[in-house]
């Protein structure tokens, strides 16, 4: 779309949105007023009652300001979406929760942030599920406005998430406590987000009238979605994109921290976590500043950089030692300065420790890459303590870089290439850039991530070209094999049981290839094919002895034309002229013998390649779950296997023959790794020497937090688990 068209569409789109906002905000505030009044009446103590009475007073005084600010925020999101999409992404799709420098009640503020984020996510998630069908249509249409022609449902400027986040932005100036804020979101979800069905159809109609066509791959039918979900549950894979946190249990995002809070010393010990003594200091001590904690982490980071682990065994030892050393140094520092560490910071340290333990244990990432990635533990810990949104923001720059590095690492095979521009070399450079600056903020992570994404994009382009060439070669080989098989079957039917040696040589070394080439280029039944068949029939006829002298004369008269046609066939495949001359000389001697009425010496014709495929019954005999996994492997899926020499390889299925069932596997750069059949892959799976990397497309942070959450839930009694 042109800029002018976007501007016009933005004006009409905003008008519809403004009408919907104005139709619902008054009712929202009235219902919220009633909610506060009801909560004040049922308050369990005077303090809570006073809180809600103050909220009623503030709401009535600032209602117009809140309404105006909310309207302006939502309309700004729409304007940015249509007219400055990159700015829209940065401002509205990447929420950064920054903690201020005021140290008073810092722990309470941080925990409130987590609780508030969870409340926003819950109401948005509920509304998204409620309006899923319409939201899909809207995102498929609005994707046409974006530079990439792609748009996720939660990235639509009128998605429940964006609308709820706008309210959270406006409520930054709200002086009431957390409970009153949570009431805002609960009422907003019921009174506004649940009524988006009054907005979405009008916007869809507007976009369609403007001539926008939906991006088809974003507009999946409900039946297709159900079928895909069933397929994913059955195979354990995702055919389109990795599962996002928004599609997981909401508790996974925040439940990890909530469960860590409840761990007893015995449970912490079983999980390999340090004791909680690091946070057991007098409550009247001031909270340790971010700089104090960062200095301790920076010292440990410097020591680790001077002597990094060289293998996975050293990495595990270093990681275990680092946990205890961090607690010891932090405890000593806060004691000396008579400050205390917040409980939330202790919990974040625990989560980051478990996160990198998961990376070390991850079955997908190769060991050499794990050694690189775990070196980022201290920088990640420092950022996550400074910026609590690391736990809540799915598009946090630190997460983005970790996910991208891990995704590339998971597809890497150790072939001895550690050059600067290799996959290993570029991941090592990215890690080292982060380690070299112990004070850098998220801007450095963004810069490193952008450079790495550019590198990966260029690699993917080259890999795509290389992979396509390999696929074409594989397809060409298969077509050649099929053509040879068809020609051999034809020759077996056409040729007599035995032929003279010179004829055998011509047919086997030359005419077989001539007919194969014609079959590939022109096809069976073409004029060229029929001519080649007739030449072969004339060649066979020319070596059959005749008893009648007149018939021998006719036979001799045909030989020059036959030889000319044979020479043209030799030339069509650029056959060696010296070898051809020898063959024609031997054929001439054979013709002399035939024209004398004698039978030349013959030999049985046996093609080099047997027709048909052997061993077809073997696969039927070994048809089991492993054979089924191999047969159902989809193009683009990754596997890892160990060769007979003990070398570990991994590759992506690039192409599968529909005829021979031969599978071509390529590496991250599109280079051929292996060719194998389904039965060969099934044998590897059956013996435990191969495995399917079914979760390779799922971001490492998602996999880690989900695994940590599951581990923690097994440590907890049922009655303390998040609802």
XYZ file of C-alpha atoms in Angstrom:
723
model
C 0.000 0.000 0.000
C 1.096 3.562 -0.647
C 1.583 5.977 2.240
C -1.475 7.945 1.148
C -3.624 4.796 1.144
C -2.358 3.899 4.625
C -3.162 7.387 5.863
C -6.730 7.180 4.545
C -7.228 3.715 5.975
C -5.825 4.861 9.317
C -8.350 7.724 9.485
C -11.323 5.411 8.866
C -9.956 2.667 11.129
C -9.388 5.140 13.998
C -12.885 6.574 13.625
C -14.420 3.120 14.115
C -12.148 2.452 17.077
C -12.866 5.834 18.708
C -16.611 5.180 18.431
C -16.224 1.795 20.158
C -14.087 3.288 22.949
C -16.519 6.126 23.587
C -19.415 3.653 23.639
C -17.848 1.569 26.407
C -15.653 3.756 28.609
C -18.503 5.481 30.475
C -20.108 2.162 31.333
C -16.704 0.772 32.328
C -16.050 3.552 34.849
C -19.576 3.326 36.263
C -19.232 -0.411 36.777
C -15.785 0.084 38.306
C -17.223 2.637 40.734
C -19.845 0.085 41.806
C -17.145 -2.580 42.174
C -15.057 -0.367 44.477
C -18.168 0.459 46.543
C -19.046 -3.237 46.865
C -15.486 -4.136 47.869
C -15.457 -1.337 50.455
C -18.667 -2.680 52.010
C -17.261 -6.213 52.256
C -13.751 -5.192 53.360
C -12.396 -7.292 56.234
C -10.721 -4.378 58.018
C -10.683 -0.585 58.169
C -7.438 -0.309 56.221
C -8.792 -2.226 53.235
C -12.076 -0.296 53.383
C -10.205 3.012 53.403
C -8.214 1.876 50.371
C -11.371 1.298 48.317
C -13.022 4.530 49.521
C -9.904 6.438 48.430
C -10.062 4.617 45.088
C -13.683 5.742 44.600
C -12.688 9.336 45.338
C -9.682 9.225 42.971
C -11.716 7.555 40.233
C -14.441 10.220 40.344
C -11.898 13.040 40.394
C -9.738 11.720 37.558
C -12.294 9.881 35.468
C -12.095 12.314 32.553
C -8.299 12.341 32.602
C -8.112 8.546 32.678
C -10.637 8.325 29.848
C -8.811 10.868 27.717
C -5.390 9.320 28.334
C -6.636 5.828 27.525
C -8.282 6.959 24.296
C -5.116 8.797 23.280
C -2.907 5.771 24.045
C -4.995 3.327 21.988
C -5.313 5.740 19.066
C -1.554 6.342 19.173
C -0.996 2.598 18.854
C -3.228 2.561 15.771
C -1.455 5.550 14.249
C 1.976 3.998 14.786
C 0.787 0.679 13.359
C -0.338 2.205 10.065
C 2.259 4.950 9.643
C 5.397 3.868 11.545
C 5.291 0.112 12.057
C 8.819 -0.250 13.451
C 8.049 2.361 16.096
C 4.792 0.521 16.867
C 6.698 -2.703 17.460
C 9.200 -1.051 19.778
C 6.669 0.920 21.824
C 3.613 -1.323 21.978
C 4.845 -4.879 21.474
C 7.917 -4.778 23.715
C 6.871 -3.718 27.177
C 9.847 -2.896 29.402
C 9.088 -2.868 33.133
C 11.817 -0.747 34.754
C 12.257 -0.474 38.486
C 13.019 3.017 39.751
C 15.949 4.017 41.938
C 13.838 4.640 45.046
C 14.867 1.880 47.406
C 11.866 2.224 49.749
C 9.638 -0.855 49.646
C 11.493 -2.046 46.541
C 10.550 -5.665 47.083
C 6.860 -4.830 47.320
C 7.035 -2.816 44.100
C 8.726 -5.659 42.225
C 6.237 -8.271 43.388
C 3.348 -5.943 42.552
C 4.719 -5.586 39.042
C 4.637 -9.341 38.597
C 1.102 -9.618 39.965
C -0.122 -6.761 37.788
C 1.473 -8.225 34.656
C -0.188 -11.547 35.378
C -3.598 -9.881 35.767
C -3.185 -8.073 32.433
C -2.142 -11.289 30.734
C -5.096 -13.221 32.140
C -7.794 -10.833 30.948
C -6.106 -10.480 27.541
C -5.684 -14.242 27.178
C -9.326 -14.876 28.092
C -10.563 -12.294 25.573
C -8.267 -13.575 22.834
C -9.690 -17.069 23.194
C -13.221 -15.660 23.209
C -12.722 -13.722 19.950
C -10.195 -16.048 18.319
C -11.974 -16.490 14.982
C -12.537 -12.775 14.344
C -9.064 -11.938 15.580
C -7.574 -14.335 13.036
C -9.522 -12.658 10.223
C -8.412 -9.238 11.409
C -4.734 -10.202 11.666
C -4.822 -11.830 8.202
C -6.161 -8.583 6.700
C -3.976 -6.155 8.661
C -0.877 -8.193 7.762
C -1.133 -6.566 4.324
C -0.281 -3.232 5.941
C 2.929 -4.493 7.579
C 6.330 -4.507 5.824
C 6.742 -8.271 6.293
C 3.159 -9.277 5.414
C 3.040 -11.226 8.672
C 1.153 -10.387 11.840
C 0.449 -12.448 14.940
C -2.944 -12.194 16.600
C -1.536 -10.495 19.693
C 0.240 -7.905 17.523
C -2.973 -6.434 16.091
C -3.332 -2.831 17.394
C -6.841 -3.634 18.687
C -5.959 -7.048 20.127
C -6.974 -7.683 23.738
C -3.323 -7.603 24.762
C -2.612 -4.178 23.254
C -5.855 -2.740 24.642
C -5.166 -4.114 28.140
C -1.552 -2.916 28.054
C -2.805 0.567 27.168
C -4.854 0.563 30.376
C -1.815 -0.610 32.333
C 0.186 2.259 30.819
C -2.454 4.817 31.852
C -2.631 3.398 35.384
C 1.024 4.198 36.028
C -0.270 7.470 37.496
C -2.864 5.707 39.694
C -2.060 6.247 43.361
C -4.192 3.371 44.660
C -2.749 0.061 45.822
C -2.350 -3.159 43.828
C -5.782 -4.557 44.694
C -7.552 -1.517 43.238
C -5.498 -1.847 40.053
C -6.434 -5.512 39.767
C -10.093 -4.449 39.963
C -9.506 -2.181 36.960
C -8.346 -5.103 34.862
C -11.073 -7.485 36.000
C -13.859 -5.009 35.200
C -12.147 -3.942 31.966
C -12.009 -7.540 30.817
C -15.700 -8.169 31.488
C -17.119 -4.814 30.347
C -14.836 -3.952 27.407
C -12.726 -6.864 26.147
C -15.606 -9.334 26.268
C -17.538 -6.962 23.972
C -14.998 -6.767 21.186
C -17.444 -8.654 18.985
C -19.095 -5.260 18.459
C -15.821 -3.835 17.099
C -14.088 -6.573 15.115
C -16.778 -7.229 12.432
C -16.958 -3.501 11.597
C -13.193 -3.276 11.249
C -13.054 -6.421 9.096
C -15.753 -5.007 6.823
C -13.860 -1.699 6.594
C -10.610 -3.406 5.601
C -12.310 -5.596 2.996
C -14.021 -2.568 1.458
C -10.609 -0.896 1.275
C -9.487 -3.741 -0.997
C -7.300 -5.651 1.464
C -7.061 -9.386 0.897
C -6.220 -11.728 3.779
C -2.802 -13.355 3.906
C -3.939 -16.929 3.373
C -1.464 -18.714 5.620
C -2.634 -16.515 8.527
C -6.282 -17.327 7.957
C -6.608 -20.916 9.085
C -10.056 -22.469 9.250
C -11.186 -23.800 12.637
C -11.395 -27.329 11.257
C -7.850 -27.035 9.912
C -6.672 -25.694 13.246
C -8.235 -28.617 15.110
C -6.723 -31.067 12.640
C -3.297 -29.448 12.993
C -3.523 -29.508 16.786
C -4.431 -33.189 16.712
C -1.506 -33.880 14.403
C 0.860 -31.944 16.660
C -0.346 -33.791 19.747
C 0.140 -37.085 17.948
C 3.625 -36.363 16.571
C 4.837 -33.974 19.220
C 5.833 -31.439 16.571
C 4.681 -28.085 15.277
C 4.371 -27.745 11.538
C 4.108 -23.980 11.443
C 5.665 -22.219 14.394
C 6.820 -22.999 17.915
C 4.189 -22.888 20.628
C 4.200 -19.526 22.392
C 3.782 -18.818 26.089
C 0.435 -17.196 25.325
C -0.779 -20.649 24.330
C 0.603 -22.306 27.440
C -0.661 -22.363 30.985
C -0.431 -18.761 32.181
C 1.045 -20.020 35.420
C 4.200 -21.091 33.612
C 5.223 -17.475 33.174
C 4.839 -16.431 36.786
C 4.275 -19.740 38.523
C 7.988 -20.494 38.460
C 8.703 -17.554 40.744
C 5.600 -18.232 42.823
C 6.693 -21.832 43.428
C 10.303 -20.910 44.160
C 9.026 -18.633 46.937
C 7.456 -21.632 48.671
C 10.424 -24.005 48.544
C 11.684 -25.334 51.845
C 15.394 -25.815 52.504
C 15.132 -29.558 51.910
C 13.389 -29.039 48.590
C 15.917 -26.392 47.564
C 18.740 -28.804 48.337
C 17.161 -31.553 46.226
C 16.942 -29.074 43.340
C 20.563 -28.036 43.725
C 19.686 -24.507 44.918
C 21.617 -22.600 47.598
C 19.973 -21.920 50.942
C 17.848 -18.795 51.335
C 20.141 -17.238 53.945
C 21.187 -14.687 51.345
C 17.883 -12.865 51.891
C 17.579 -13.405 55.662
C 18.638 -10.002 56.944
C 16.852 -7.491 59.190
C 13.829 -5.943 57.498
C 14.841 -2.474 58.678
C 18.092 -2.638 56.682
C 17.879 -0.713 53.386
C 17.571 -2.703 50.202
C 20.826 -3.335 48.338
C 21.136 -1.146 45.270
C 21.212 -2.596 41.776
C 24.798 -1.354 41.444
C 25.882 -3.280 44.544
C 24.540 -6.557 43.159
C 25.856 -5.810 39.676
C 29.365 -5.224 41.028
C 29.444 -8.670 42.651
C 28.168 -10.303 39.470
C 30.674 -8.323 37.396
C 33.589 -9.616 39.468
C 32.454 -13.218 39.056
C 31.910 -12.647 35.347
C 35.477 -11.343 34.968
C 36.920 -14.334 36.825
C 34.904 -16.723 34.674
C 35.992 -14.961 31.466
C 39.647 -15.441 32.418
C 39.214 -19.198 32.826
C 36.144 -20.337 30.839
C 35.142 -24.024 30.815
C 36.514 -25.986 27.861
C 34.166 -28.960 27.850
C 30.778 -29.993 29.192
C 32.261 -31.603 32.313
C 34.087 -28.413 33.262
C 30.955 -26.394 32.486
C 28.916 -28.428 34.972
C 31.571 -28.116 37.668
C 31.908 -24.375 37.060
C 28.157 -23.842 37.073
C 27.734 -25.648 40.398
C 30.627 -23.759 41.962
C 29.306 -20.478 40.628
C 25.989 -20.841 42.454
C 27.651 -21.190 45.812
C 30.243 -18.509 45.089
C 27.554 -16.031 44.056
C 25.568 -16.571 47.257
C 28.726 -16.338 49.352
C 29.944 -13.109 47.749
C 26.523 -11.478 47.821
C 26.035 -12.446 51.461
C 29.432 -11.026 52.404
C 28.798 -7.785 50.500
C 25.341 -7.076 51.925
C 26.555 -7.903 55.446
C 29.505 -5.543 55.174
C 27.287 -2.752 53.842
C 24.407 -3.555 56.233
C 21.891 -3.788 53.419
C 19.490 -6.575 52.569
C 18.669 -8.448 49.397
C 15.060 -8.540 48.245
C 13.277 -11.862 48.258
C 12.314 -11.316 44.632
C 15.995 -10.962 43.717
C 16.772 -14.235 45.501
C 14.001 -15.888 43.485
C 15.295 -14.463 40.211
C 18.786 -15.776 41.022
C 17.244 -19.206 41.610
C 15.294 -19.114 38.332
C 18.346 -18.052 36.304
C 20.401 -20.815 37.952
C 17.773 -23.399 36.998
C 17.504 -21.913 33.514
C 21.187 -22.507 32.783
C 21.110 -25.923 34.438
C 18.399 -26.792 31.930
C 20.614 -25.558 29.079
C 23.396 -27.867 30.286
C 20.945 -30.796 30.386
C 19.074 -29.918 27.190
C 19.038 -32.990 24.900
C 18.794 -30.881 21.733
C 21.796 -28.545 21.951
C 25.208 -30.156 21.224
C 27.641 -30.293 24.133
C 30.194 -27.916 22.589
C 27.498 -25.277 22.137
C 26.251 -25.678 25.708
C 29.741 -24.788 26.919
C 29.483 -21.503 24.992
C 25.940 -20.606 26.012
C 26.347 -21.175 29.768
C 29.039 -18.483 29.794
C 26.168 -16.009 29.507
C 24.771 -16.917 32.936
C 26.250 -13.953 34.812
C 25.267 -11.316 32.193
C 21.745 -12.761 32.042
C 21.505 -12.714 35.824
C 22.645 -9.085 36.003
C 20.139 -7.947 33.378
C 17.275 -9.917 34.929
C 17.929 -8.353 38.346
C 18.070 -4.855 36.863
C 15.069 -5.374 34.607
C 12.370 -7.618 36.102
C 10.531 -7.729 32.762
C 12.925 -10.521 31.767
C 10.464 -12.801 33.587
C 7.340 -11.309 32.044
C 8.220 -9.984 28.576
C 8.242 -12.726 25.951
C 10.021 -10.413 23.485
C 12.671 -9.219 25.923
C 15.977 -8.538 24.082
C 17.882 -10.947 26.335
C 15.394 -13.701 25.576
C 15.544 -12.904 21.866
C 19.309 -13.300 21.721
C 19.384 -16.448 23.875
C 16.631 -18.026 21.783
C 18.361 -17.155 18.509
C 21.763 -18.402 19.647
C 20.252 -21.640 20.968
C 18.221 -22.162 17.783
C 21.356 -21.951 15.636
C 23.319 -24.076 18.104
C 20.673 -26.820 18.042
C 21.123 -27.210 14.263
C 24.917 -27.333 14.362
C 27.045 -30.446 13.904
C 30.677 -30.533 14.941
C 32.607 -31.022 11.715
C 35.735 -29.288 12.943
C 34.820 -25.881 11.504
C 35.510 -23.288 14.210
C 36.419 -20.432 11.845
C 35.291 -16.884 12.636
C 32.513 -16.968 10.041
C 31.294 -20.450 10.933
C 28.159 -21.007 12.987
C 30.293 -21.841 16.004
C 32.546 -18.848 15.422
C 29.665 -16.376 15.160
C 27.955 -17.702 18.301
C 31.272 -17.483 20.140
C 31.708 -13.874 18.946
C 28.187 -12.965 20.109
C 28.833 -14.466 23.556
C 32.194 -12.745 23.831
C 30.764 -9.327 22.921
C 28.326 -9.620 25.819
C 31.044 -10.813 28.202
C 33.456 -8.025 27.231
C 31.157 -5.323 28.626
C 30.110 -6.123 32.184
C 28.062 -2.938 32.529
C 26.173 -2.819 29.230
C 22.385 -2.771 29.267
C 19.854 -4.311 26.918
C 20.992 -2.038 24.062
C 24.084 -4.192 23.623
C 21.951 -7.350 23.565
C 19.739 -5.777 20.886
C 22.783 -4.796 18.810
C 24.397 -8.236 19.096
C 21.079 -9.913 18.297
C 20.521 -7.775 15.196
C 24.019 -8.602 13.922
C 23.496 -12.298 14.597
C 20.049 -12.301 12.956
C 21.564 -10.646 9.868
C 24.250 -13.327 9.742
C 21.701 -16.127 10.159
C 19.464 -14.612 7.480
C 22.360 -14.540 5.004
C 23.265 -18.095 5.939
C 19.668 -19.219 5.436
C 19.580 -17.635 1.991
C 22.746 -19.436 0.979
C 21.509 -22.646 2.576
C 18.226 -22.390 0.699
C 20.052 -22.136 -2.634
C 22.404 -24.995 -1.763
C 19.530 -27.141 -0.516
C 17.517 -26.502 -3.670
C 20.467 -27.531 -5.821
C 20.939 -30.710 -3.808
C 17.239 -31.492 -4.113
C 17.370 -30.965 -7.858
C 20.405 -33.241 -8.102
C 18.648 -35.897 -6.009
C 15.513 -35.611 -8.117
C 17.648 -35.810 -11.270
C 19.388 -38.920 -9.991
C 16.053 -40.489 -9.222
C 14.668 -39.644 -12.670
C 17.837 -41.054 -14.218
C 17.521 -44.232 -12.174
C 13.873 -44.596 -13.165
C 14.685 -43.973 -16.824
C 17.520 -46.518 -16.762
C 15.250 -49.052 -15.143
C 12.555 -48.462 -17.774
C 15.092 -48.761 -20.619
C 16.564 -51.952 -19.126
C 13.095 -53.466 -18.875
C 12.426 -52.528 -22.503
C 15.767 -53.922 -23.703
C 15.202 -57.147 -21.788
C 11.883 -57.605 -23.626
C 13.186 -56.518 -27.051
C 16.580 -58.243 -27.287
C 16.918 -61.943 -28.054
C 18.245 -64.227 -25.337
C 21.754 -63.986 -26.779
C 23.469 -61.454 -29.030
C 26.949 -61.170 -30.570
C 29.586 -59.507 -28.359
C 29.963 -56.360 -30.550
C 26.197 -55.780 -30.457
C 26.200 -56.427 -26.720
C 28.845 -53.716 -26.280
C 26.972 -51.184 -28.392
C 23.669 -51.807 -26.610
C 25.097 -51.947 -23.106
C 27.614 -49.091 -23.290
C 25.989 -46.743 -25.791
C 22.458 -47.387 -26.962
C 21.212 -47.921 -23.428
C 22.378 -44.381 -22.607
C 21.027 -43.013 -25.896
C 17.551 -44.342 -25.118
C 17.772 -43.199 -21.467
C 18.617 -39.645 -22.555
C 15.763 -39.591 -25.056
C 13.358 -40.941 -22.433
C 14.356 -38.167 -20.018
C 14.185 -35.396 -22.615
C 11.394 -36.440 -24.938
C 9.529 -39.230 -23.176
C 8.434 -42.655 -24.268
C 6.361 -42.611 -27.441
C 8.092 -39.530 -28.896
C 9.449 -39.514 -32.454
C 13.034 -39.636 -31.170
C 12.215 -42.599 -28.945
C 10.561 -44.481 -31.809
C 13.558 -43.765 -34.062
C 15.983 -45.115 -31.440
C 13.858 -48.253 -31.035
C 13.794 -48.790 -34.802
C 17.596 -48.390 -35.006
C 17.950 -51.016 -32.299
C 15.536 -53.340 -34.130
C 17.508 -52.827 -37.372
C 20.764 -53.531 -35.518
C 19.384 -56.840 -34.229
C 18.061 -57.705 -37.670
C 21.456 -56.945 -39.216
C 23.196 -59.780 -37.356
C 20.629 -62.505 -38.192
C 22.123 -64.822 -40.886
C 20.117 -65.202 -44.161
C 20.237 -68.338 -46.238
C 18.868 -66.663 -49.410
C 21.581 -64.732 -51.349
C 19.072 -62.088 -52.447
C 18.049 -61.487 -48.836
C 21.739 -61.131 -47.933
C 22.117 -58.490 -50.649
C 19.153 -56.530 -49.255
C 20.594 -56.927 -45.743
C 24.002 -55.619 -46.856
C 22.414 -52.604 -48.576
C 20.790 -51.523 -45.288
C 23.999 -51.611 -43.265
C 25.476 -48.190 -44.331
C 22.278 -46.365 -43.315
C 22.216 -48.316 -40.040
C 25.828 -47.366 -39.299
C 25.059 -43.704 -40.002
C 22.139 -43.767 -37.590
C 24.276 -45.504 -34.968
C 27.009 -42.838 -35.347
C 24.437 -40.094 -34.798
C 23.356 -41.845 -31.604
C 26.987 -42.103 -30.447
C 27.452 -38.390 -31.136
C 24.273 -37.472 -29.206
C 25.884 -38.654 -25.964
C 29.394 -37.442 -26.932
C 30.781 -40.959 -26.819
C 34.560 -41.371 -27.099
C 35.445 -41.410 -30.809
C 38.386 -43.848 -30.438
C 36.267 -46.319 -28.513
C 33.433 -45.868 -31.042
C 35.774 -46.628 -33.989
C 36.847 -49.863 -32.314
C 33.201 -50.859 -31.729
C 32.273 -50.180 -35.344
C 35.245 -52.229 -36.528
C 34.143 -55.168 -34.398
C 30.555 -54.739 -35.625
C 31.843 -54.774 -39.210
C 33.509 -58.151 -38.605
C 30.261 -59.401 -37.118
C 28.374 -58.243 -40.228
C 30.904 -59.981 -42.504
C 30.298 -63.240 -40.665
C 26.525 -62.767 -40.876
C 26.589 -61.957 -44.611
C 28.416 -65.215 -45.208
C 25.395 -66.958 -43.758
C 27.147 -67.862 -40.545
C 26.039 -67.183 -36.926
C 28.414 -64.891 -34.981
C 29.375 -65.913 -31.465
C 26.722 -64.722 -29.005
C 26.426 -63.948 -25.297
C 23.458 -63.483 -22.939
C 22.374 -59.876 -22.387
C 22.283 -58.858 -18.696
C 21.660 -55.204 -17.797
C 23.906 -53.704 -15.086
C 20.930 -52.535 -12.996
C 18.214 -54.948 -12.060
C 14.660 -53.771 -12.506
C 12.539 -53.381 -9.427
C 13.483 -52.951 -5.776
C 14.517 -55.804 -3.575
C 13.782 -56.090 0.067
C 10.248 -54.698 -0.110
C 8.996 -57.439 2.182
C 11.623 -56.596 4.808
C 9.994 -53.259 5.644
C 6.664 -54.972 6.095
C 8.239 -57.416 8.508
C 9.818 -54.610 10.546
C 6.783 -52.361 10.519
C 6.727 -50.992 14.065
C 6.585 -47.635 15.868
C 10.095 -46.753 14.659
C 9.195 -47.493 11.059
C 6.097 -45.346 11.494
C 8.164 -42.454 12.889
C 10.578 -42.669 9.961
C 7.798 -42.898 7.381
C 5.938 -39.916 8.871
C 8.993 -37.658 9.101
C 8.070 -34.387 7.404
C 10.183 -32.174 5.200
C 11.925 -29.579 7.379
C 12.066 -31.769 10.505
C 15.432 -32.431 12.135
C 17.022 -35.620 13.407
C 20.300 -36.461 15.093
C 22.123 -39.759 14.774
C 25.445 -41.414 15.500
C 27.426 -42.985 12.662
C 29.128 -46.354 12.843
C 32.375 -44.509 13.583
C 30.769 -42.855 16.614
C 30.413 -39.395 15.084
C 27.278 -37.461 15.986
C 25.485 -35.817 13.060
C 22.250 -33.892 12.704
C 20.328 -32.952 9.606
C 17.064 -31.644 8.265
C 14.923 -33.703 5.914
C 15.186 -31.771 2.656
C 13.605 -34.186 0.190
C 12.018 -37.618 0.132
C 11.585 -39.708 -3.008
C 8.014 -40.784 -3.590
C 9.310 -43.667 -5.689
C 12.261 -45.160 -3.815
C 11.577 -43.638 -0.350
C 15.144 -42.323 -0.310
C 15.523 -39.342 2.069
C 18.019 -36.509 1.657
C 19.253 -34.759 4.821
C 21.081 -31.418 4.814
C 22.836 -29.377 7.482
C 22.282 -25.792 8.635
C 24.101 -24.484 5.572
C 22.168 -26.611 3.112
C 24.994 -29.100 2.549
C 24.337 -32.797 2.066
C 24.759 -34.762 5.309
C 23.318 -38.145 4.408
C 20.939 -40.139 2.263
C 18.994 -42.968 3.810
C 15.740 -44.848 3.402
C 12.914 -45.028 5.930
C 13.990 -48.531 6.898
C 17.570 -47.369 7.515
C 16.363 -44.485 9.693
C 14.008 -46.849 11.526
C 16.966 -49.141 12.257
C 18.869 -46.203 13.758
C 15.861 -45.201 15.875
C 15.294 -48.790 16.952
C 18.900 -49.189 18.091
C 18.861 -45.879 19.975
C 21.497 -44.358 17.680
C 19.070 -41.735 16.305
C 16.365 -39.478 17.692
C 13.880 -37.010 16.289
C 14.479 -33.407 17.387
C 10.782 -32.698 17.765
C 11.209 -29.605 19.972
C 13.991 -27.959 17.990
C 11.727 -25.129 16.816
C 10.551 -24.282 20.322
C 12.556 -21.405 21.867
C 15.008 -22.468 24.549
C 13.586 -20.080 27.174
C 10.105 -21.557 26.678
C 11.410 -25.097 26.955
C 13.449 -24.214 30.024
C 10.717 -22.381 31.949
C 8.156 -25.075 31.147
C 10.576 -27.784 32.329
C 11.432 -25.823 35.483
C 7.752 -25.299 36.207
C 7.063 -29.031 35.858
C 10.010 -29.845 38.109
C 8.820 -27.447 40.787
C 5.239 -28.696 40.719
C 6.512 -32.189 41.472
C 8.176 -30.764 44.601
C 4.999 -29.109 45.878
C 1.937 -30.474 47.645
C -1.167 -30.157 45.513
C -2.848 -27.543 47.711
C -0.076 -24.948 47.175
C 0.069 -25.188 43.383
C -1.156 -22.207 41.309
C -4.767 -22.514 40.206
